[in-house]
Each structure stands twice: as C-alpha cells, then as structure tokens.
PDB file of N, CA, C and O in Angstrom:
ATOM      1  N   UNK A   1      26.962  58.579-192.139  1.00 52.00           N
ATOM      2  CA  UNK A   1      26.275  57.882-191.080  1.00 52.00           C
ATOM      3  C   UNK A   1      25.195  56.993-191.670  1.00 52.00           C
ATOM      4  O   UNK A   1      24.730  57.347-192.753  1.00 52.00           O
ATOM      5  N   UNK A   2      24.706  55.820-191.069  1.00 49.00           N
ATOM      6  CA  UNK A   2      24.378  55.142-191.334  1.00 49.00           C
ATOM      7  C   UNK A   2      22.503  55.211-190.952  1.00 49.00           C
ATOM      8  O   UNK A   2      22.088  55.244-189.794  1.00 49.00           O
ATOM      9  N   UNK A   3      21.524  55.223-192.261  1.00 54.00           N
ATOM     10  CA  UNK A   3      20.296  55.488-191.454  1.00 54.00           C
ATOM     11  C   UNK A   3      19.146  54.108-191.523  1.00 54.00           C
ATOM     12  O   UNK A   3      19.121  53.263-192.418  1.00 54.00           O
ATOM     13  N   UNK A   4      18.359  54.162-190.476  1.00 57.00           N
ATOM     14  CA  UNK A   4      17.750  52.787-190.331  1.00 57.00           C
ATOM     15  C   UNK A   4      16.562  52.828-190.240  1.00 57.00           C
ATOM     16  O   UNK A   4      15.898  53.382-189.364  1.00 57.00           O
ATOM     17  N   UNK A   5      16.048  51.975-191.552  1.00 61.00           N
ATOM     18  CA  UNK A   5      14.364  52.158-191.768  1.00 61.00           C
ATOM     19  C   UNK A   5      13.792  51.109-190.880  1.00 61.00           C
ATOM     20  O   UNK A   5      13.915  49.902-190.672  1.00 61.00           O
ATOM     21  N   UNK A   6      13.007  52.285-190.391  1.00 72.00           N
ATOM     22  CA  UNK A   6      11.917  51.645-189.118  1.00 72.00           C
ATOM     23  C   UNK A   6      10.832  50.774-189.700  1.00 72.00           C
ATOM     24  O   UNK A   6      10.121  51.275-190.571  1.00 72.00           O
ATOM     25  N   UNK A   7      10.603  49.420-189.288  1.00 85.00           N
ATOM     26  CA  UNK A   7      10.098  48.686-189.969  1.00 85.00           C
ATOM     27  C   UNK A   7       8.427  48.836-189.277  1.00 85.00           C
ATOM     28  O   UNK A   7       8.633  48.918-188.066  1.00 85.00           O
ATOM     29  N   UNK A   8       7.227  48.891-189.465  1.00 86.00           N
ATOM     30  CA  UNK A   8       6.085  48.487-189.190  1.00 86.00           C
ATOM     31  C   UNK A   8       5.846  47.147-188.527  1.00 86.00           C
ATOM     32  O   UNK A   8       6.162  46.011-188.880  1.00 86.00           O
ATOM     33  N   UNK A   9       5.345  47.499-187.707  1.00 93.00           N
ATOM     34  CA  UNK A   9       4.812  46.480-186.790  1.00 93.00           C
ATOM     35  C   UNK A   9       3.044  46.652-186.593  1.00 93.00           C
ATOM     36  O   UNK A   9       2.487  47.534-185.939  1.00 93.00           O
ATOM     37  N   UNK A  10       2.359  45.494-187.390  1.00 93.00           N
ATOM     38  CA  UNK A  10       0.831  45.786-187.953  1.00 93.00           C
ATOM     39  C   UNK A  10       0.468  45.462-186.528  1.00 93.00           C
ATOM     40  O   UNK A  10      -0.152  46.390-186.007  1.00 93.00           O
ATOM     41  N   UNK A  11       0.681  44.351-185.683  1.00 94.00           N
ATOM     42  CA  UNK A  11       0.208  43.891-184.744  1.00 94.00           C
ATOM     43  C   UNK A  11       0.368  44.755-183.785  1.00 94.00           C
ATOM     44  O   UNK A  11      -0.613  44.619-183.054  1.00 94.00           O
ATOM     45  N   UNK A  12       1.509  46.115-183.094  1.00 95.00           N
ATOM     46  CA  UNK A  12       1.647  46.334-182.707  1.00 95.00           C
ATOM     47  C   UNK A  12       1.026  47.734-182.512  1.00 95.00           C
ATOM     48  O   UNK A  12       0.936  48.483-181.539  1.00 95.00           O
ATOM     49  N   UNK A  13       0.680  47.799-183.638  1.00 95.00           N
ATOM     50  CA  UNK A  13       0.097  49.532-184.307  1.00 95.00           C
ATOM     51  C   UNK A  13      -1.751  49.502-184.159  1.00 95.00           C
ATOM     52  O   UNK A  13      -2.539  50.423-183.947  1.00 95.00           O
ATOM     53  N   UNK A  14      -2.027  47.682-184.426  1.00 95.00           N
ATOM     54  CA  UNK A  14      -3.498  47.263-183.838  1.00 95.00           C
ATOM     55  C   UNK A  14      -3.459  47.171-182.993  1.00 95.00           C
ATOM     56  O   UNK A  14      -4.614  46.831-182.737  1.00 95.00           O
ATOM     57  N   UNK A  15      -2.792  47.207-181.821  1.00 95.00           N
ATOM     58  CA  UNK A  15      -3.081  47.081-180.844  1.00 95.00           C
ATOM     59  C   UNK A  15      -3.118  48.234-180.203  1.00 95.00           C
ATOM     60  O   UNK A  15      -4.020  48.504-179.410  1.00 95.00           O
ATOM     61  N   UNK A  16      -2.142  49.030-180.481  1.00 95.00           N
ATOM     62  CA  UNK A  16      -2.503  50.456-179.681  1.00 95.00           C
ATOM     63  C   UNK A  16      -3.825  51.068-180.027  1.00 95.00           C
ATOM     64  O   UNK A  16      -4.423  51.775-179.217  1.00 95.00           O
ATOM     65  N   UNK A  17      -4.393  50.745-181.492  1.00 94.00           N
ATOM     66  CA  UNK A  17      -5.176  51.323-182.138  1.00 94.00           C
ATOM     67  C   UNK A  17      -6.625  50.754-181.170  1.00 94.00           C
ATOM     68  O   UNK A  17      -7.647  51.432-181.063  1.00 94.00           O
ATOM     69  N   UNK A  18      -6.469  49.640-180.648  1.00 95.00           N
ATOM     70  CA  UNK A  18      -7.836  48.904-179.956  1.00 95.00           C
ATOM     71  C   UNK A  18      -7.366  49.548-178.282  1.00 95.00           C
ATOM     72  O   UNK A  18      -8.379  49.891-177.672  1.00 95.00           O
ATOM     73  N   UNK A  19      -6.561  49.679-177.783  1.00 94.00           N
ATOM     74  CA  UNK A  19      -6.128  50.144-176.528  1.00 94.00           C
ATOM     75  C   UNK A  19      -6.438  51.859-176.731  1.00 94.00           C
ATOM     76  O   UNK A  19      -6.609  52.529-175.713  1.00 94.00           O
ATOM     77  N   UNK A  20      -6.477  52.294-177.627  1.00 92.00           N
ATOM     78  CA  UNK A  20      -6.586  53.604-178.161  1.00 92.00           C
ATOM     79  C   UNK A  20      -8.952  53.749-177.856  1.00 92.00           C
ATOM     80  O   UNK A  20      -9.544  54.359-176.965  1.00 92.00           O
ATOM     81  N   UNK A  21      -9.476  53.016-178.876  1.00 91.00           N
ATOM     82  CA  UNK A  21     -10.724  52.459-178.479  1.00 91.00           C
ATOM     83  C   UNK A  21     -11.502  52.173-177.026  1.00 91.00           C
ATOM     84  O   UNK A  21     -12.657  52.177-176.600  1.00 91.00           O
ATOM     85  N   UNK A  22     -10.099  51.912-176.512  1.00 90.00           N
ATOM     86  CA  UNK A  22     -10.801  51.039-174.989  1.00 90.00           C
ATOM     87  C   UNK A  22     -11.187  52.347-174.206  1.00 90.00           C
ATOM     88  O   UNK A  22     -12.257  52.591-173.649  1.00 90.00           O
ATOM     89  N   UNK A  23      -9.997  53.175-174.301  1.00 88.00           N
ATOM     90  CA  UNK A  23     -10.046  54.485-173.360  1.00 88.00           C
ATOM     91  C   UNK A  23     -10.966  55.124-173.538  1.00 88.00           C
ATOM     92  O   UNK A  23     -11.391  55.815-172.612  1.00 88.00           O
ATOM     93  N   UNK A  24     -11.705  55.118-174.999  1.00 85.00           N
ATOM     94  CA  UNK A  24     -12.619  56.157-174.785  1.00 85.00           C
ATOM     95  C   UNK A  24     -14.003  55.368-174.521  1.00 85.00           C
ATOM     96  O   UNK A  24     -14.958  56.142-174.580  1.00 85.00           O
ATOM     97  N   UNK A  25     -14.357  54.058-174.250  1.00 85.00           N
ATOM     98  CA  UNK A  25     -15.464  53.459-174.097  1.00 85.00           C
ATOM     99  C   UNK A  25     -15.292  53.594-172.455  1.00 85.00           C
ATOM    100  O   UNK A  25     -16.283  53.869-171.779  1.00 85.00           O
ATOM    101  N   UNK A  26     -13.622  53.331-171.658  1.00 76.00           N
ATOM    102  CA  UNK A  26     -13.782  52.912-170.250  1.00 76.00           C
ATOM    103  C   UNK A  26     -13.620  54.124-169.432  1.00 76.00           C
ATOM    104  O   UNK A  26     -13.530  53.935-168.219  1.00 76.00           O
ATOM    105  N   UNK A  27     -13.568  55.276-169.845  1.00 78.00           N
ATOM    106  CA  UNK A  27     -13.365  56.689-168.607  1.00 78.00           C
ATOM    107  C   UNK A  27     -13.871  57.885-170.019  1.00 78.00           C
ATOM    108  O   UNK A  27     -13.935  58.041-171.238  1.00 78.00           O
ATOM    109  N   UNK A  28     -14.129  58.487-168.667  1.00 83.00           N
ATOM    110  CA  UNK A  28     -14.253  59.842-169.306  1.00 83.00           C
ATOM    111  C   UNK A  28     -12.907  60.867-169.731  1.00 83.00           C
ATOM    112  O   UNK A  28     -12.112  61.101-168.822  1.00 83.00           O
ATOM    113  N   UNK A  29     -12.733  61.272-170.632  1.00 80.00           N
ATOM    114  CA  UNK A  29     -11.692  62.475-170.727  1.00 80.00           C
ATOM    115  C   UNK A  29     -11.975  63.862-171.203  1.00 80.00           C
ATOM    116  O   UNK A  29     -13.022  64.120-171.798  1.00 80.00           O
ATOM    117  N   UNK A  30     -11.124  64.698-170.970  1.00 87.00           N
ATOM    118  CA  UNK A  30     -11.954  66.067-171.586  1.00 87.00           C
ATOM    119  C   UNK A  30     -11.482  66.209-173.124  1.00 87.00           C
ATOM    120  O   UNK A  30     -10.656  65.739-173.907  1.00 87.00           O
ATOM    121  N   UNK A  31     -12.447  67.083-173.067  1.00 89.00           N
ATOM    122  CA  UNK A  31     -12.442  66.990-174.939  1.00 89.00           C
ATOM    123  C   UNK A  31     -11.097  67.633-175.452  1.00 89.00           C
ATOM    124  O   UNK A  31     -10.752  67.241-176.566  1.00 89.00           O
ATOM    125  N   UNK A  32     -10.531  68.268-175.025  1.00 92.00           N
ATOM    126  CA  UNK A  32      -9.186  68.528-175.490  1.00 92.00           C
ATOM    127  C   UNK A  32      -8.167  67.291-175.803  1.00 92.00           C
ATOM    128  O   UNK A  32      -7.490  67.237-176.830  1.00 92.00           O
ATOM    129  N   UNK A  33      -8.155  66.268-174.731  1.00 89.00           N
ATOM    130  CA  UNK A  33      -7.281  65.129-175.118  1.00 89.00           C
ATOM    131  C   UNK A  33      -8.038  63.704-175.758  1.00 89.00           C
ATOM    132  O   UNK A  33      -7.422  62.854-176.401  1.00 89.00           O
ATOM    133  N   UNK A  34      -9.388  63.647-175.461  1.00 90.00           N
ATOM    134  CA  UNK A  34     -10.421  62.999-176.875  1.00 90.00           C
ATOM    135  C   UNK A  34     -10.330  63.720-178.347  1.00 90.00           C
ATOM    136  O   UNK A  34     -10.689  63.088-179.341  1.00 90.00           O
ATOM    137  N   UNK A  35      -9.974  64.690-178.425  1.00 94.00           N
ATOM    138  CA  UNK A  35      -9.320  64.827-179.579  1.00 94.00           C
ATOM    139  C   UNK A  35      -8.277  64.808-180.482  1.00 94.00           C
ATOM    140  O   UNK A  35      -8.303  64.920-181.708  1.00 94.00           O
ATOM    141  N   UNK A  36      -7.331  64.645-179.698  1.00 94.00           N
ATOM    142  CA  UNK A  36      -5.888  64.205-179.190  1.00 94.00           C
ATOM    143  C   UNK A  36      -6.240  62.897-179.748  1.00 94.00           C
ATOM    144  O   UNK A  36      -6.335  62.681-180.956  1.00 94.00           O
ATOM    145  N   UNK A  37      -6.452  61.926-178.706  1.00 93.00           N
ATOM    146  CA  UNK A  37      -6.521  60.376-179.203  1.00 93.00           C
ATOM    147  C   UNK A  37      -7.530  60.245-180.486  1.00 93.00           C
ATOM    148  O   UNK A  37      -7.589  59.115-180.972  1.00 93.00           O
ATOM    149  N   UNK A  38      -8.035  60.890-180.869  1.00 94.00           N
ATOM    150  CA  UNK A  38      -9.055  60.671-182.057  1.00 94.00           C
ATOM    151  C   UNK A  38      -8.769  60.964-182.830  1.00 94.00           C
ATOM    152  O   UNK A  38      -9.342  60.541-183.834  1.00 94.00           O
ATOM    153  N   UNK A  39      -7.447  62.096-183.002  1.00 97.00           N
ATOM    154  CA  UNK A  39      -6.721  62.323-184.472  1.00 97.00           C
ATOM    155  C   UNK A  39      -5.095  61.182-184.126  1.00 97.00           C
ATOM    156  O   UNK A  39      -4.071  61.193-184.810  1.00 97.00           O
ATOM    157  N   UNK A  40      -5.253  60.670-183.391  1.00 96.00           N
ATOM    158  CA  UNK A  40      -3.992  59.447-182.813  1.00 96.00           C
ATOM    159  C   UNK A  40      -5.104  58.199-183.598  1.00 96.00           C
ATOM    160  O   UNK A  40      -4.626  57.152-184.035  1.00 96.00           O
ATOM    161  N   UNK A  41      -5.989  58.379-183.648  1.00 96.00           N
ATOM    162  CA  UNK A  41      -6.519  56.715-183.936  1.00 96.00           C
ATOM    163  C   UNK A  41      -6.984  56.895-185.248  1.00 96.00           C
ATOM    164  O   UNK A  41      -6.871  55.933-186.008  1.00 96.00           O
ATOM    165  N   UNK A  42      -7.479  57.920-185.660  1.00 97.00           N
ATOM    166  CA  UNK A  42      -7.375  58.301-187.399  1.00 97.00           C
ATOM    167  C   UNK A  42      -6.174  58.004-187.950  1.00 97.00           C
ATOM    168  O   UNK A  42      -6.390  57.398-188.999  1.00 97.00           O
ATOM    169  N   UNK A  43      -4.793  58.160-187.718  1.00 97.00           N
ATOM    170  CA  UNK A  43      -3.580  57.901-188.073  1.00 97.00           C
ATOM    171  C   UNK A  43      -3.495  56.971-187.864  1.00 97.00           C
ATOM    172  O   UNK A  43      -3.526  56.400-188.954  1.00 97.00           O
ATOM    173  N   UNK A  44      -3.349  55.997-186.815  1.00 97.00           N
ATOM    174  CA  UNK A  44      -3.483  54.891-186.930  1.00 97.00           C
ATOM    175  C   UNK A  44      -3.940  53.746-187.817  1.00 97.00           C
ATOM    176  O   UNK A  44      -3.359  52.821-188.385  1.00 97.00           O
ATOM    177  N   UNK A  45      -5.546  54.270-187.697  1.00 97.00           N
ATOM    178  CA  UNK A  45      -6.102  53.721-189.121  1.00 97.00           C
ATOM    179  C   UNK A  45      -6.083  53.819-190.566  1.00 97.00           C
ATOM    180  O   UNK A  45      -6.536  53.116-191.470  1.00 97.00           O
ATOM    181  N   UNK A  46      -5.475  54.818-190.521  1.00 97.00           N
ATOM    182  CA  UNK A  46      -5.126  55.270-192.183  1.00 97.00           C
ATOM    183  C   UNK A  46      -3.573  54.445-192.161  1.00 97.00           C
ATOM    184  O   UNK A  46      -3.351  53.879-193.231  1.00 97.00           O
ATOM    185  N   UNK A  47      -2.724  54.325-191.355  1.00 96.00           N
ATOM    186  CA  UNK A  47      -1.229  54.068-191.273  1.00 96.00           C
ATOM    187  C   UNK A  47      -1.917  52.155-191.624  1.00 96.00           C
ATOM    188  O   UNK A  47      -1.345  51.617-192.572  1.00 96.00           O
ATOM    189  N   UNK A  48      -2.748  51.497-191.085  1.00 97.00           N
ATOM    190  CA  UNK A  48      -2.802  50.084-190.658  1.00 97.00           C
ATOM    191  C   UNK A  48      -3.664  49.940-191.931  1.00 97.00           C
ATOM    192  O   UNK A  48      -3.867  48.773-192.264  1.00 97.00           O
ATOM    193  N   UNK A  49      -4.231  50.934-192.736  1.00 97.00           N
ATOM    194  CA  UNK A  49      -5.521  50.711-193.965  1.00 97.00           C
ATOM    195  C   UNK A  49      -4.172  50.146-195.163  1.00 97.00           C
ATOM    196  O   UNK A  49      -4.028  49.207-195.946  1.00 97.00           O
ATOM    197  N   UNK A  50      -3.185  51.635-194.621  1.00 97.00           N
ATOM    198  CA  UNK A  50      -2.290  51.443-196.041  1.00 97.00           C
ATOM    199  C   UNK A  50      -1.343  50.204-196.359  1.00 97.00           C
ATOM    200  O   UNK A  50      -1.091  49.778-197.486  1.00 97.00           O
ATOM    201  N   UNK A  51      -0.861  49.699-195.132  1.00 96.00           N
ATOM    202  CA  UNK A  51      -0.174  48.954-194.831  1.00 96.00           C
ATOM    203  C   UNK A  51      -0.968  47.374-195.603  1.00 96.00           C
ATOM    204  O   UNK A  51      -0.560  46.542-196.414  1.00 96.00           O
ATOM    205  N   UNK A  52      -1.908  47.510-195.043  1.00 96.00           N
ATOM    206  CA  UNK A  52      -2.969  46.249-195.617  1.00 96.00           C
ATOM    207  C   UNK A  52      -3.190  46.409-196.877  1.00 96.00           C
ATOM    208  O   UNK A  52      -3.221  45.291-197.391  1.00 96.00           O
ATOM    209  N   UNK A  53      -3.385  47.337-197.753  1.00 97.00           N
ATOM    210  CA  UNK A  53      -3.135  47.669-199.316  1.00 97.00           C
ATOM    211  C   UNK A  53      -1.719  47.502-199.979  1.00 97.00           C
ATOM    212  O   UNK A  53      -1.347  47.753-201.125  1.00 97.00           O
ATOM    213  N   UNK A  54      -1.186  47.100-199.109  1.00 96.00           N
ATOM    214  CA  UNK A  54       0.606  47.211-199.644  1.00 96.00           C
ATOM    215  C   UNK A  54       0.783  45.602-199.552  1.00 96.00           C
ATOM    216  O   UNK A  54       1.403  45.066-200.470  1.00 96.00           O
ATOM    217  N   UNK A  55       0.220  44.712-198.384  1.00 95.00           N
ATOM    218  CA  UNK A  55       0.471  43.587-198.455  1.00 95.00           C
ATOM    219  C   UNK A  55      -0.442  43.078-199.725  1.00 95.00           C
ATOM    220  O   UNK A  55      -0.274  42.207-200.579  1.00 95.00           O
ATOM    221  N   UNK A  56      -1.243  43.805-199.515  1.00 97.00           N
ATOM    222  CA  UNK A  56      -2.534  42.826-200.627  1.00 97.00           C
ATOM    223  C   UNK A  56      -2.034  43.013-202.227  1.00 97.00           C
ATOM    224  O   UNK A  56      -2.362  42.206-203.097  1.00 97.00           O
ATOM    225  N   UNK A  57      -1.214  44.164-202.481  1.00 97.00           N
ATOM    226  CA  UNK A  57      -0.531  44.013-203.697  1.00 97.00           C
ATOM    227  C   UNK A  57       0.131  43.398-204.124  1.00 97.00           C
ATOM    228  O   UNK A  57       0.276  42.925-205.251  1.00 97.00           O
ATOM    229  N   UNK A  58       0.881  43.308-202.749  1.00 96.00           N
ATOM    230  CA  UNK A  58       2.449  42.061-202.725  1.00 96.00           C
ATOM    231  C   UNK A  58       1.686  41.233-203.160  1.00 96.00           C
ATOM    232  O   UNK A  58       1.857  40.957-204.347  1.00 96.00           O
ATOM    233  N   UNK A  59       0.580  40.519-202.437  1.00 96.00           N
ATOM    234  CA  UNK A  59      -0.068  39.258-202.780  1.00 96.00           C
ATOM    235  C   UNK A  59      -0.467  38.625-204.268  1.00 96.00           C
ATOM    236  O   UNK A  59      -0.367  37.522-204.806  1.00 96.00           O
ATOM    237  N   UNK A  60      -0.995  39.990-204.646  1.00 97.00           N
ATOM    238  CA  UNK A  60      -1.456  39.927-205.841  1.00 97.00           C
ATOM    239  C   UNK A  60      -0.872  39.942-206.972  1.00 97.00           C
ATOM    240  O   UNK A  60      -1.362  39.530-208.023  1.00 97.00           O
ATOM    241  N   UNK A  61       0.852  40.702-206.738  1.00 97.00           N
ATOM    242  CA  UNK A  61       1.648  40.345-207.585  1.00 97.00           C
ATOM    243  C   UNK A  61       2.300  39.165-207.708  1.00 97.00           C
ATOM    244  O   UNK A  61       2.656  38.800-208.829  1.00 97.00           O
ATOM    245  N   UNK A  62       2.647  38.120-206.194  1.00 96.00           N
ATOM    246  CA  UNK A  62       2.754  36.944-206.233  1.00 96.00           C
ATOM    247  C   UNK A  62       2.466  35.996-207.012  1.00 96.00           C
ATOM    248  O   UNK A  62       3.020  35.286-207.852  1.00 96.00           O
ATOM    249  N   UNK A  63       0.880  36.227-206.269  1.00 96.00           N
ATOM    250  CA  UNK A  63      -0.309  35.628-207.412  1.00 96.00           C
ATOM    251  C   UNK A  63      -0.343  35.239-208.777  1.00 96.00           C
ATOM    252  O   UNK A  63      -0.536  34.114-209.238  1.00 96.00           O
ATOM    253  N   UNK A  64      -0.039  36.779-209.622  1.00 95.00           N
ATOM    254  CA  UNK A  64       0.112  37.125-211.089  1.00 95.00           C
ATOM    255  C   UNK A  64       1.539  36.183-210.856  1.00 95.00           C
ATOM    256  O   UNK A  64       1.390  35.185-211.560  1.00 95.00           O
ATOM    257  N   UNK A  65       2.633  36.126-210.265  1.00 95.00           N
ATOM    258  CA  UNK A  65       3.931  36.121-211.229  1.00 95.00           C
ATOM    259  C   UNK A  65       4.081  34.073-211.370  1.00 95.00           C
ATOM    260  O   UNK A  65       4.669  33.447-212.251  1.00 95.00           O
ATOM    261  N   UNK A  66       3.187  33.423-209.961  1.00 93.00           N
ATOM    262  CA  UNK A  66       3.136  31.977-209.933  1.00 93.00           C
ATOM    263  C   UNK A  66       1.877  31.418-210.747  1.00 93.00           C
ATOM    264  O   UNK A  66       1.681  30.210-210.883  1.00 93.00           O
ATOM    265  N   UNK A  67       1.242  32.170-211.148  1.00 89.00           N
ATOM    266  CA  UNK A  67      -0.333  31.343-211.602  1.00 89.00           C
ATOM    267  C   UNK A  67      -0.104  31.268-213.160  1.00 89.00           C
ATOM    268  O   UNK A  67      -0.960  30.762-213.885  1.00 89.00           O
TER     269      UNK A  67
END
C-alpha cells in the first residue's frame, strides 16, 4: 500500500496558532481546557519554530552552493 507524506502547511498551522491566542484573550475557559489549548499552542510553536529552522538551512545551503 501506498503511504502519503503529509506535507506542512506554515500558514495554516499560524493561523490556528493566532486563532489558538484569540480564545484565550476573547472568553473565559476553565482551566482544564486552557490547558488543553496551551499544550495545543506549545506544539504548535515548537512544530512552526522547527519548520522555520529547516527553511533557513535550505536557504543557507542555497546560499553556500550559488555564492
């Protein structure tokens, strides 16, 4: 069978990550599911940190292989 790598979507992963933000500035929730979204937006940010370290290598190997 045939398996299919799920590609990243940065824009899409920032955005939940700022829609993730909004909720806890615009209502109250109980602390059981504010913790919930707060280990959801830690992942997030570690998932969108790494992602941005992976392009910036690409870049940099670019860089090195045209300069």
């Amino acid at each position: 069978y045939m398996t299919t790598k799920k590609t990243f979507n940065f824009s899409e992963k920032f955005t939940d990550l700022e829609e993730l933000v909004a909720s806890f500035e615009d209502q109250e929730i109980d602390l059981d599911k504010a913790i919930k979204k707060f280990e959801e937006g830690l992942k997030l940010a570690h998932d969108l940190k790494k992602h941005l370290k992976l392009a910036e290598n690409k870049i940099e190997t670019l860089k090195q292989k045209f300069s």
